[in-house]
Coordinates of C-alpha atoms in Angstrom, one line a residue:
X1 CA -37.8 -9.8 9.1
X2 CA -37.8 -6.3 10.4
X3 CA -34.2 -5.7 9.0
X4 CA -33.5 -8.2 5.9
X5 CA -30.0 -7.5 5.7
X6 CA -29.6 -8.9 9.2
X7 CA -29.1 -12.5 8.8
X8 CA -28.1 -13.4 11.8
X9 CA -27.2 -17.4 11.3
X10 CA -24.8 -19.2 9.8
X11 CA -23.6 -19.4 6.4
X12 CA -23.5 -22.4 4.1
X13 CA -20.3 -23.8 3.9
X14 CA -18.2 -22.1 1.6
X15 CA -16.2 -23.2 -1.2
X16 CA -12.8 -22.2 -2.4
X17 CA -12.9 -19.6 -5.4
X18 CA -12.9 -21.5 -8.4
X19 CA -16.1 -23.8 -6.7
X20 CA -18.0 -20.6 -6.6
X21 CA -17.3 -19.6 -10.0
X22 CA -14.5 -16.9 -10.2
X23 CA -10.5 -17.1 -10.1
X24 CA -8.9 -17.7 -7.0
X25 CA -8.1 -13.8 -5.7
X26 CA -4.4 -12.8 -6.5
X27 CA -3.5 -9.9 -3.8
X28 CA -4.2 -8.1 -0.8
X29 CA -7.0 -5.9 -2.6
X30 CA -8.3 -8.8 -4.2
X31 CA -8.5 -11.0 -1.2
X32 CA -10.5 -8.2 0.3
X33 CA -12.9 -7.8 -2.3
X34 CA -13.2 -11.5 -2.8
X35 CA -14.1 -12.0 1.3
X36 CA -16.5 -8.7 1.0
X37 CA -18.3 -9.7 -2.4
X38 CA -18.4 -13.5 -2.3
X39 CA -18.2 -15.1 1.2
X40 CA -19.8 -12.7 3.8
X41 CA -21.2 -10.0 2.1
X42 CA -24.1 -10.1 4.7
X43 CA -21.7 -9.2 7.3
X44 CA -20.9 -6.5 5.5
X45 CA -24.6 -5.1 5.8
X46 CA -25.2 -5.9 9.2
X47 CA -22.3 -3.8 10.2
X48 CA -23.5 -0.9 8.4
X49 CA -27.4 -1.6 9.8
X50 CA -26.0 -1.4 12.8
X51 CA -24.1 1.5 12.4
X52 CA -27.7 3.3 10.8
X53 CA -29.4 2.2 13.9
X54 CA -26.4 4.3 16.2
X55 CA -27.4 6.8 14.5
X56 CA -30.7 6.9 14.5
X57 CA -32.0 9.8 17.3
X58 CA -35.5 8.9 16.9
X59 CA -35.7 5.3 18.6
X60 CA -32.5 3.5 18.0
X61 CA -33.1 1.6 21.4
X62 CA -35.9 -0.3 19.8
X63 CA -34.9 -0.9 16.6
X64 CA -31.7 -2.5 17.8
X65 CA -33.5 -4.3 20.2
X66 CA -36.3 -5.7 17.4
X67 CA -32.8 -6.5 15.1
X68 CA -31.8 -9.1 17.9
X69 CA -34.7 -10.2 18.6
X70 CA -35.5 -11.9 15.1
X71 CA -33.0 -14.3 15.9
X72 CA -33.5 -17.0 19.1
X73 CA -29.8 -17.5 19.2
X74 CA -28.6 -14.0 19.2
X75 CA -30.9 -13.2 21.5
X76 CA -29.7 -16.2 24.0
X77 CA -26.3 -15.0 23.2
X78 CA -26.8 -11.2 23.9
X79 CA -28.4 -12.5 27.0
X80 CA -26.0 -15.2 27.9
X81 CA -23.7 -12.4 27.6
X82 CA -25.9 -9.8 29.3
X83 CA -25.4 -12.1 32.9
X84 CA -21.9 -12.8 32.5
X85 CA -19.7 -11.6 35.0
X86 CA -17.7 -9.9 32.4
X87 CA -20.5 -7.5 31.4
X88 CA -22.5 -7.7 34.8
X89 CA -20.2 -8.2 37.8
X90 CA -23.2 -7.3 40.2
X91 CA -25.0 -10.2 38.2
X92 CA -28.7 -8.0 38.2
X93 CA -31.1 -10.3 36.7
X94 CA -31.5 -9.5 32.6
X95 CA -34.0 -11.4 31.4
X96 CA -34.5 -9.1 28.1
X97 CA -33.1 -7.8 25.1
X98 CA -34.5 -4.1 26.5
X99 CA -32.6 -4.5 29.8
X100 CA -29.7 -6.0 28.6
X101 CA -29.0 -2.5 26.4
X102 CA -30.0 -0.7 29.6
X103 CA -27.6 -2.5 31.4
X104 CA -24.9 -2.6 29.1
X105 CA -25.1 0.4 27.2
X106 CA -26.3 0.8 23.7
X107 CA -23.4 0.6 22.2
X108 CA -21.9 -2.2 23.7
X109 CA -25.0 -4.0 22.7
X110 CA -24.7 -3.1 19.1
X111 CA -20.6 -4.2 19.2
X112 CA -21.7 -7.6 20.5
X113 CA -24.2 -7.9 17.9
X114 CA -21.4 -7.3 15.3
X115 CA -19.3 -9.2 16.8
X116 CA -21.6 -12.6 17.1
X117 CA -22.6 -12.2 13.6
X118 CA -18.4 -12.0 12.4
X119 CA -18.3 -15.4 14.7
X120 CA -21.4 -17.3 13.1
X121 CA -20.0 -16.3 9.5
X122 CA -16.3 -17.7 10.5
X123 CA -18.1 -21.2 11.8
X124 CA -18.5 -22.3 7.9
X125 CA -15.8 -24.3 7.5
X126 CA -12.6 -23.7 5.7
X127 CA -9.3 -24.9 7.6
X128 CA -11.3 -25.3 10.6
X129 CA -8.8 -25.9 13.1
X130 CA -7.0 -23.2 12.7
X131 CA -10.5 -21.1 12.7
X132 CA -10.6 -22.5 16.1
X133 CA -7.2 -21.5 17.5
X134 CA -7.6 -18.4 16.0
X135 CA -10.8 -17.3 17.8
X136 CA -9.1 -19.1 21.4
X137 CA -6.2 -16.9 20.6
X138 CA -8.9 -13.8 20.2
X139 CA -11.3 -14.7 22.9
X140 CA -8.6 -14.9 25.6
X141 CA -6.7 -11.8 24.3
X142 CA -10.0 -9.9 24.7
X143 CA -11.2 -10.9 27.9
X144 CA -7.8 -10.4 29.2
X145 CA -7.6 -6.5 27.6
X146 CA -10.8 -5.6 28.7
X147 CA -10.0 -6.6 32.2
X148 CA -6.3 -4.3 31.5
X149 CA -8.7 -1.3 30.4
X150 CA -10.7 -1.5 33.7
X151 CA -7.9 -2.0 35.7
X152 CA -6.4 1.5 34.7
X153 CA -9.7 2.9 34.6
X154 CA -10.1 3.4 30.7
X155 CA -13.7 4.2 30.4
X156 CA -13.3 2.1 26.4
X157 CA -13.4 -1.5 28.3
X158 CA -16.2 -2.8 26.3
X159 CA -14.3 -1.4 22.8
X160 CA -11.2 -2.9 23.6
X161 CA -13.4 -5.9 24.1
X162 CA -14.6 -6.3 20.6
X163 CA -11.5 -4.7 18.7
X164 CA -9.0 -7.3 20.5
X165 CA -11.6 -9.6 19.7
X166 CA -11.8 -8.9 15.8
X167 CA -8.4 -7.8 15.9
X168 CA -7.6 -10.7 13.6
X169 CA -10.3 -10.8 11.7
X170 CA -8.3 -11.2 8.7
X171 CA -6.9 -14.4 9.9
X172 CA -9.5 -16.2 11.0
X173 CA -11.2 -15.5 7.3
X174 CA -8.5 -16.5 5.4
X175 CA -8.8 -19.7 7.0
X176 CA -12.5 -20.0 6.2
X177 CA -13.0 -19.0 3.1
X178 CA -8.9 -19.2 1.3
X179 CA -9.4 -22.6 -0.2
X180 CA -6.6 -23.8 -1.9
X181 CA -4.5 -21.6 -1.0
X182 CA -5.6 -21.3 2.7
X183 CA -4.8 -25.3 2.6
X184 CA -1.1 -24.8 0.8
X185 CA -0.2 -22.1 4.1
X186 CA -1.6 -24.8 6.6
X187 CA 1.3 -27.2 5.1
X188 CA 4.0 -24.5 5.1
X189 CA 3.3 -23.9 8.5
X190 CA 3.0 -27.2 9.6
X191 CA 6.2 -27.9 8.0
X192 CA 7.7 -25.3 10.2
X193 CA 7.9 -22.1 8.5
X194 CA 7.8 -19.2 10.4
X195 CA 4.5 -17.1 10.0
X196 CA 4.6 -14.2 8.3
X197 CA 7.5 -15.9 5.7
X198 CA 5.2 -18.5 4.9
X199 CA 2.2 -16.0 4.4
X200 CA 4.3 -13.9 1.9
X201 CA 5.5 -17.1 0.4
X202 CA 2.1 -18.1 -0.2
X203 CA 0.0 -15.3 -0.8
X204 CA 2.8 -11.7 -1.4
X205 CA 1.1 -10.5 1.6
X206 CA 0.8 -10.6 5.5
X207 CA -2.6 -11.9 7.1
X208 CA -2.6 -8.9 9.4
X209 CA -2.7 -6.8 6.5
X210 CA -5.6 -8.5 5.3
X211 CA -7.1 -7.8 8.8
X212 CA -6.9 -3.7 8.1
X213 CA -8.6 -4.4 5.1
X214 CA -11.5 -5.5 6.2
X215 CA -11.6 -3.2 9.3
X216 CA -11.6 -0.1 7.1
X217 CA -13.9 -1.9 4.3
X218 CA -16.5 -2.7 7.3
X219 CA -15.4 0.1 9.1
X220 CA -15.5 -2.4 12.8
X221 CA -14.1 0.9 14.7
X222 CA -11.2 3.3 15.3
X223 CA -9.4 1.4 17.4
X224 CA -9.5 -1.6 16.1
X225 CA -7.8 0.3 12.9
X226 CA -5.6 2.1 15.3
X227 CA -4.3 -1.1 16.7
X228 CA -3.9 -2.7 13.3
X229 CA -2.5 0.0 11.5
X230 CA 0.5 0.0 14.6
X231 CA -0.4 3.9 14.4
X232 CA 1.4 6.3 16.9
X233 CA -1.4 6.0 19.6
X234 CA 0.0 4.4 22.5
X235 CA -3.0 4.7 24.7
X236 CA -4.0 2.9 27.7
X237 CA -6.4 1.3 25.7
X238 CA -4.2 -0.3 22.3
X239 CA -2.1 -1.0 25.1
X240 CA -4.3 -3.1 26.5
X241 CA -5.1 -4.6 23.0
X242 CA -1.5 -5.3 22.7
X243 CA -0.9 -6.9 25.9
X244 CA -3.5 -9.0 25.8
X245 CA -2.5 -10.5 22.6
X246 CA 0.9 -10.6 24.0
X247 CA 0.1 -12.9 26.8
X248 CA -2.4 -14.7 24.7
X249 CA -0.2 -15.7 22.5
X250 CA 2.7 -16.5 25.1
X251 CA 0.7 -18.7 27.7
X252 CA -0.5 -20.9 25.0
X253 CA 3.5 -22.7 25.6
X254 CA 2.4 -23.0 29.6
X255 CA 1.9 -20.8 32.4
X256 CA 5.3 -21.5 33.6
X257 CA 6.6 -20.4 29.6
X258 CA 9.9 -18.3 30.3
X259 CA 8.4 -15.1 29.2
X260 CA 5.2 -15.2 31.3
X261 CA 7.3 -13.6 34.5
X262 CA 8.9 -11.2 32.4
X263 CA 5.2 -9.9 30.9
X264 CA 3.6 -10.3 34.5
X265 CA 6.0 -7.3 35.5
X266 CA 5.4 -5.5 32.7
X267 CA 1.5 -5.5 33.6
X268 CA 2.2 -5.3 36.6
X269 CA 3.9 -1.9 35.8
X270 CA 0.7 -0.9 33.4
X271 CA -1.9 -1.6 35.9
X272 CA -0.3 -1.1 39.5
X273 CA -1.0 -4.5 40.4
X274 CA 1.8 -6.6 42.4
X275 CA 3.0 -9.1 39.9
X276 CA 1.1 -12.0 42.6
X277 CA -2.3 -9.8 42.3
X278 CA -1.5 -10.0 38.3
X279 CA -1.6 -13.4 37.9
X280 CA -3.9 -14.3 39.8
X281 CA -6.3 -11.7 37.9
X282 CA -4.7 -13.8 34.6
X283 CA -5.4 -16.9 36.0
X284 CA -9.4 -15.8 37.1
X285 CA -9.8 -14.0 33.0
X286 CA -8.4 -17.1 31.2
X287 CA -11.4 -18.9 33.2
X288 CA -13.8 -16.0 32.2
X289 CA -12.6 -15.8 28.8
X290 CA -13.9 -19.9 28.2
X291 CA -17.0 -18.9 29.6
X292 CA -17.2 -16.0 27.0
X293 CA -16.2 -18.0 23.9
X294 CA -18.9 -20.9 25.1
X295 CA -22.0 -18.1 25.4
X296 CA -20.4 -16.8 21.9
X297 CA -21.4 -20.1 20.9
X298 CA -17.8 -21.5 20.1
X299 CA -17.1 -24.3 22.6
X300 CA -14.6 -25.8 20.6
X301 CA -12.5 -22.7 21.0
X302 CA -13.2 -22.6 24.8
X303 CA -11.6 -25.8 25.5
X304 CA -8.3 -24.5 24.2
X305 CA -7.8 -21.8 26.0
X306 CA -5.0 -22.4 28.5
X307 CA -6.3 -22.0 31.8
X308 CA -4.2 -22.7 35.1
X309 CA -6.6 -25.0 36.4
X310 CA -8.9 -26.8 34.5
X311 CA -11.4 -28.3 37.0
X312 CA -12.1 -24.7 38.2
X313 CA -12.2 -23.3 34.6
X314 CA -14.2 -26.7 32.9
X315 CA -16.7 -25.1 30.3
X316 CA -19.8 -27.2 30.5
X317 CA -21.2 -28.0 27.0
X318 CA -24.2 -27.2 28.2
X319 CA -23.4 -23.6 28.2
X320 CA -23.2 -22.4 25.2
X321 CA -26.6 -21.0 24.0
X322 CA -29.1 -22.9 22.6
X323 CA -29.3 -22.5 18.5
X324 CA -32.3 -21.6 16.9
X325 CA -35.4 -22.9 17.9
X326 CA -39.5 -22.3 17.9
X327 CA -40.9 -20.0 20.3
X328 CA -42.5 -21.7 23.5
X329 CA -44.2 -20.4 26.4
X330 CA -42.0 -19.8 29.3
X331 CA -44.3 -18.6 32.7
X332 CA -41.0 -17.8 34.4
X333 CA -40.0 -15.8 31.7
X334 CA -43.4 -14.1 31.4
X335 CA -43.3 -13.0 35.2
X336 CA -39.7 -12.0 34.8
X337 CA -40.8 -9.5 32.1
X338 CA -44.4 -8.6 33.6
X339 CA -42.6 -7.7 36.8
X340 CA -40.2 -5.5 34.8
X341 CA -42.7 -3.9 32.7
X342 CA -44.4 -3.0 36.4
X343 CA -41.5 -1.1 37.8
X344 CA -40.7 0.3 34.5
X345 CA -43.9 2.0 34.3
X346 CA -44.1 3.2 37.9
X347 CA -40.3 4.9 37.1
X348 CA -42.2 6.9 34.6
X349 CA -40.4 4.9 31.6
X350 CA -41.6 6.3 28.2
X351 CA -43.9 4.3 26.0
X352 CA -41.6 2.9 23.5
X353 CA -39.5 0.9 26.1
X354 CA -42.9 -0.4 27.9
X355 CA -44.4 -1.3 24.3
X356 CA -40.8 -3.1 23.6
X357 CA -40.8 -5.0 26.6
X358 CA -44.9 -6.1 25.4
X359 CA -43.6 -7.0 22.5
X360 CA -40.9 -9.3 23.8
X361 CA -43.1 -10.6 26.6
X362 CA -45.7 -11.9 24.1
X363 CA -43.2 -13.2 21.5
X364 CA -40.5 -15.0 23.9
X365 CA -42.5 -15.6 26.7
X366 CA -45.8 -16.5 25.7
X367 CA -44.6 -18.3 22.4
X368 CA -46.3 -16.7 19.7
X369 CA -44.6 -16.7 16.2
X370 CA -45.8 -13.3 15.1
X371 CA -46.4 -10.6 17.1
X372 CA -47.7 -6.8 15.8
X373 CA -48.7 -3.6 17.4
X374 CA -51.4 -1.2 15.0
X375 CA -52.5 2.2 15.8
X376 CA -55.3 3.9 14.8
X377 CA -54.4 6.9 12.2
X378 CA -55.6 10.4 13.7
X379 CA -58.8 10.7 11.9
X380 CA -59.8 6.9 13.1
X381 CA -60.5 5.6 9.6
X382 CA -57.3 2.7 9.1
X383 CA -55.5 0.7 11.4
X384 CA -52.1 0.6 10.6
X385 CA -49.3 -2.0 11.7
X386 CA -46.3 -0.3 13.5
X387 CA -44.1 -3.0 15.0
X388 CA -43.6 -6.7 14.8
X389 CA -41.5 -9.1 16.0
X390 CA -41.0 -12.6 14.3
X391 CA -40.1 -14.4 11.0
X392 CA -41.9 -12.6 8.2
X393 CA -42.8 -10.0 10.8
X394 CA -41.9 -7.1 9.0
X395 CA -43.5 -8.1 5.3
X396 CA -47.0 -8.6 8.2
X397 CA -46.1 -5.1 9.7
X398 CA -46.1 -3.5 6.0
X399 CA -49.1 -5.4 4.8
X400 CA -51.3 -4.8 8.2
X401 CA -53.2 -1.9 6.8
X402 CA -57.4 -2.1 6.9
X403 CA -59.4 0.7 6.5
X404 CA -62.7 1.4 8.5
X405 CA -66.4 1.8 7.5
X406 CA -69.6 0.6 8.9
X407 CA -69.8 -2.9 7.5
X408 CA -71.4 -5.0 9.5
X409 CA -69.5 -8.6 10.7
X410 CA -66.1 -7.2 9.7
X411 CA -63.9 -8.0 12.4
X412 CA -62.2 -4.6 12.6
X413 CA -65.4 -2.7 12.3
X414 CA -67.1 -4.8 15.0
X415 CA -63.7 -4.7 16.9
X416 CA -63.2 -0.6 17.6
X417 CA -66.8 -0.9 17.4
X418 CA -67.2 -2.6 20.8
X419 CA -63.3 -3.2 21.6
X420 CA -62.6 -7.1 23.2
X421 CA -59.3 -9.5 23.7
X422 CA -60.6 -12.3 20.3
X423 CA -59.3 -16.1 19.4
X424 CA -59.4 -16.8 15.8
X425 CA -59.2 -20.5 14.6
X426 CA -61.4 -23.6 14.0
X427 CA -63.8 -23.6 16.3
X428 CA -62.5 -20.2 18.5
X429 CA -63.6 -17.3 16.2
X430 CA -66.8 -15.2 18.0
X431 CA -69.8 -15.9 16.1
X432 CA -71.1 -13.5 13.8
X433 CA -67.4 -12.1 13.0
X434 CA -65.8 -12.3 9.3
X435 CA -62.2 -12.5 9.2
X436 CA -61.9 -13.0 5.8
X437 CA -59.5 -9.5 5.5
X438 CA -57.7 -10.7 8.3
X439 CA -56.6 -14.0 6.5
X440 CA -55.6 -12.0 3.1
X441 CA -52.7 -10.3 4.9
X442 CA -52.1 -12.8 7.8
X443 CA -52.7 -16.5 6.4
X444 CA -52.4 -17.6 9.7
X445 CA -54.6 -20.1 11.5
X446 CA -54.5 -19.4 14.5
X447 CA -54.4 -16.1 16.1
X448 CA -55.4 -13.4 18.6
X449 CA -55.9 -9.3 19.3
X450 CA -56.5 -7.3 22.1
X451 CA -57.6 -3.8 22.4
X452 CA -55.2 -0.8 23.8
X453 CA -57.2 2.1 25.1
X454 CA -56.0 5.6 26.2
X455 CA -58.6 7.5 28.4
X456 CA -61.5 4.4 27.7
X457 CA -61.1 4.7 24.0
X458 CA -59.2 2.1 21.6
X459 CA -56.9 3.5 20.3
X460 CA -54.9 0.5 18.7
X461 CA -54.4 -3.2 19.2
X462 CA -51.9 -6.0 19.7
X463 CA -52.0 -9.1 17.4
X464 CA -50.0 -12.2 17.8
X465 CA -50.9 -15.7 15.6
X466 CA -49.3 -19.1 14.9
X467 CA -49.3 -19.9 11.4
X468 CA -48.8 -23.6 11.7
X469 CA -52.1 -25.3 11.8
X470 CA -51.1 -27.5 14.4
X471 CA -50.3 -25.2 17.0
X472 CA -53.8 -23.7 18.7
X473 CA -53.5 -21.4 21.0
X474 CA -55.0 -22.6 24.2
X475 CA -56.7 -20.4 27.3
X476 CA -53.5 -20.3 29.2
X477 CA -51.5 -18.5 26.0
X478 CA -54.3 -16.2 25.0
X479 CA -55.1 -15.3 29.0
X480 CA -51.2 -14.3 28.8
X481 CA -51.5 -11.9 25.8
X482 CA -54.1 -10.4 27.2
X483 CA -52.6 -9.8 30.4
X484 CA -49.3 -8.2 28.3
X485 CA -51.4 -6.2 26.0
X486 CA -52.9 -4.8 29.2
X487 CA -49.5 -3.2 30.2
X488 CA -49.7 -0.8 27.5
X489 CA -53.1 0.7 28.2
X490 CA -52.0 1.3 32.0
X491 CA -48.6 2.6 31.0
X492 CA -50.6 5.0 28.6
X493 CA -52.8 5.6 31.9
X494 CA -50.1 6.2 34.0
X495 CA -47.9 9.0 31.7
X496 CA -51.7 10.8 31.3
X497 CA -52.1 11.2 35.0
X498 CA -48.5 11.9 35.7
X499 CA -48.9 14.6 32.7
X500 CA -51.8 16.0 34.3
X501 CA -50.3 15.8 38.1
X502 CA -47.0 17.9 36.8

């Protein structure tokens, strides 16, 4: 995996503390540690990967881009998400990860990233229904803040998205990971305590507080801390946080509830809307915000979300993104990403987004398991491996190093030697061609390269492979890489000449 740290799926189900070996955490600081340490310590790292890729001014785009992509059902998610009409009211075609950060921004991308992985670890278990109602209480408050945000023109939208979104963050991992104790509130509650005097009852502390916690420990975003620190900001935005948890929380009695007039006026007031206008843009983000929870992958959450009517807002099951799966060759997808690659290069795009968009043709759309791009070193004597995509893609990428001589019948002498698209596998490999250094870093089966060339020389190569020995790799998929390695040496063309031209 390109980035270890990011383990993008779900959990095992977690035990309380004593199952896992340690006392059962006895305060706020505790609870924090405990949830940090024990139960979802990758999320943890994948906030702060996330946070290194931001910052990284070399090629952030990419490397976000290759962290998604490791994971079919973040990628379907991010993409799900990417042609929502949330995110893309125009609803533009994105059929990759590459466009949906152009389209969305970078930043939004790398929130949603965060904000999928908090939502996979939550899914473990724990009291799971209230899990549930707590991410349909979050998922409706934060569709229905965003909207707020753009309504009075607050260029945050997308932030006030994700912090109303993990705005109780604490909550919703009490409930999966506090065990016993997590069990013993559940009982006060349903015995009809009210909230926060059953949480200090319980635990000495409130849940919220246990939220601030792990916003500062994971450091999820000033506003987010802002809003649950109640500090003196009373921006547009935390207003918009604030509201939307409001009428989150107050609809969940009925659209007719006695307090829903009173808060119609009052966003009526904060967004200049008549109070009619309002509700019907409440009524059309309780619809949206289903949708959202369903592409989040939480359709158990989407059905609880109190909509005004439920024919027009039914979430098909069939929504939700797909989980995990192997990659298979999808022609619709190919041409999708072929004819995006084309007008990318004829806009002058730079190199790394065209060799991206390669990268993510050949993996998701022609199916390949493994996919690598090497470049010669300056002085032409090793090949070096300087992108992948895939599981184990990153141990290939630091292993693909082969030096250069003049041995005859090595394949990556013979290769640069008299550059040519090659199959390897039973029966496929070109006569006269030894691949026996190939197989010491790749054990793979089956498996293909094709040359790049700047100005008629190779100057590198693409190699993709399917290390299951049932899966050959037939004309049709190895025709297809060829075509998408291809891109590359025209795009390398194309910013010579335009070089030259200016």
């Amino acid at each position: 995996m390109l980035f270890p740290e990011l383990q993008l799926g779900v959990q095992d189900a977690p035990g309380d503390a004593a199952e896992s070996g340690g006392r059962e955490p006895r305060n706020l600081g505790e609870w924090v540690a405990f949830i940090r340490d024990q139960e979802m310590p990758a999320l943890g790292a994948t906030v702060a990967l996330i946070h290194s890729v931001t910052e990284d001014e070399k090629s952030p785009t990419g490397k976000l881009a290759q962290a998604i992509l490791q994971d079919a059902a973040m990628t379907a998610k991010v993409l799900k998400l990417a042609n929502s009409a949330l995110y893309n009211p125009a609803r533009h075609g994105v059929s990759t990860i590459s466009r949906a950060i152009v389209v969305l921004g970078f930043n939004a991308v790398a929130e949603i990233a965060i904000a999928i992985r908090v939502i996979d670890s939550l899914l473990a278990g724990g009291v799971r229904q209230r899990v549930v109602d707590e991410m349909a209480r979050v998922f409706h408050a934060a569709v229905q803040a965003r909207a707020l945000a753009a309504l009075r023109r607050d260029g945050r939208s997308e932030e006030v998205f994700i912090a109303a979104l993990l705005s109780r963050v604490g909550e919703m991992a009490f409930w999966c990971f506090g065990g016993r104790l997590a069990q013993r509130l559940d009982e006060a509650l349903a015995a009809g305590e009210a909230d926060e005097d059953a949480q200090m009852g319980v635990l000495g502390f409130r849940l919220r507080q246990l939220s601030q916690g792990l916003a500062r420990e994971w450091k999820l975003g000033p506003l987010l801390q802002s809003v649950l620190d109640g500090s003196g900001r009373t921006g547009a935005a935390e207003q918009a946080i604030h509201y939307g948890q409001r009428f989150a929380v107050e609809v969940e009695s009925g659209w007719d509830a006695p307090g829903i007039d009173r808060l119609v006026q009052g966003l009526s007031n904060f967004t200049g809307l008549s109070p009619e206008a309002m509700r019907e843009e409440l009524a059309a983000n309780s619809v949206e915000a289903a949708r959202i929870a369903a592409y989040f992958g939480v359709a158990e959450a989407a059905e609880l979300i109190p909509r005004p009517v439920a024919a027009a807002a039914k979430t098909e099951a069939d929504e939700a993104p797909p989980a995990a799966a192997a990659m298979e060759p999808d022609p619709q997808l190919q041409l999708r990403i072929l004819r995006e690659i084309s007008g990318r290069i004829a806009a002058g795009a730079n190199l790394n987004e065209i060799l991206q968009l390669v990268l993510e043709g050949i993996y998701r759309g022609v199916g390949f398991d493994r996919v690598l791009f090497a470049l010669l070193t300056p002085n032409r004597l090793q090949l070096v491996g300087k992108t992948s995509l895939g599981a184990g893609a990153e141990t290939l990428r630091q292993r693909f190093i082969f030096s250069l001589d003049a041995t005859a019948g090595d394949l990556f002498n013979e290769f640069f030697r008299n550059p040519r698209a090659m199959c390897f596998g039973p029966g496929q490999t070109p006569p006269g061609i030894r691949i026996d250094r190939l197989l010491q870093v790749t054990d793979a089966p089956h498996a293909c390269i094709a040359p790049i060339r700047a100005q008629g020389r190779p100057i590198g190569l693409f190699y993709a492979d399917r290390p299951n020995a049932a899966q050959a790799i037939d004309d049709e998929s190895f025709e297809a890489f060829q075509l998408f390695a291809q891109q590359v040496s025209l795009a390398v063309t194309a910013a010579s000449s335009s070089r030259q031209n200016g």
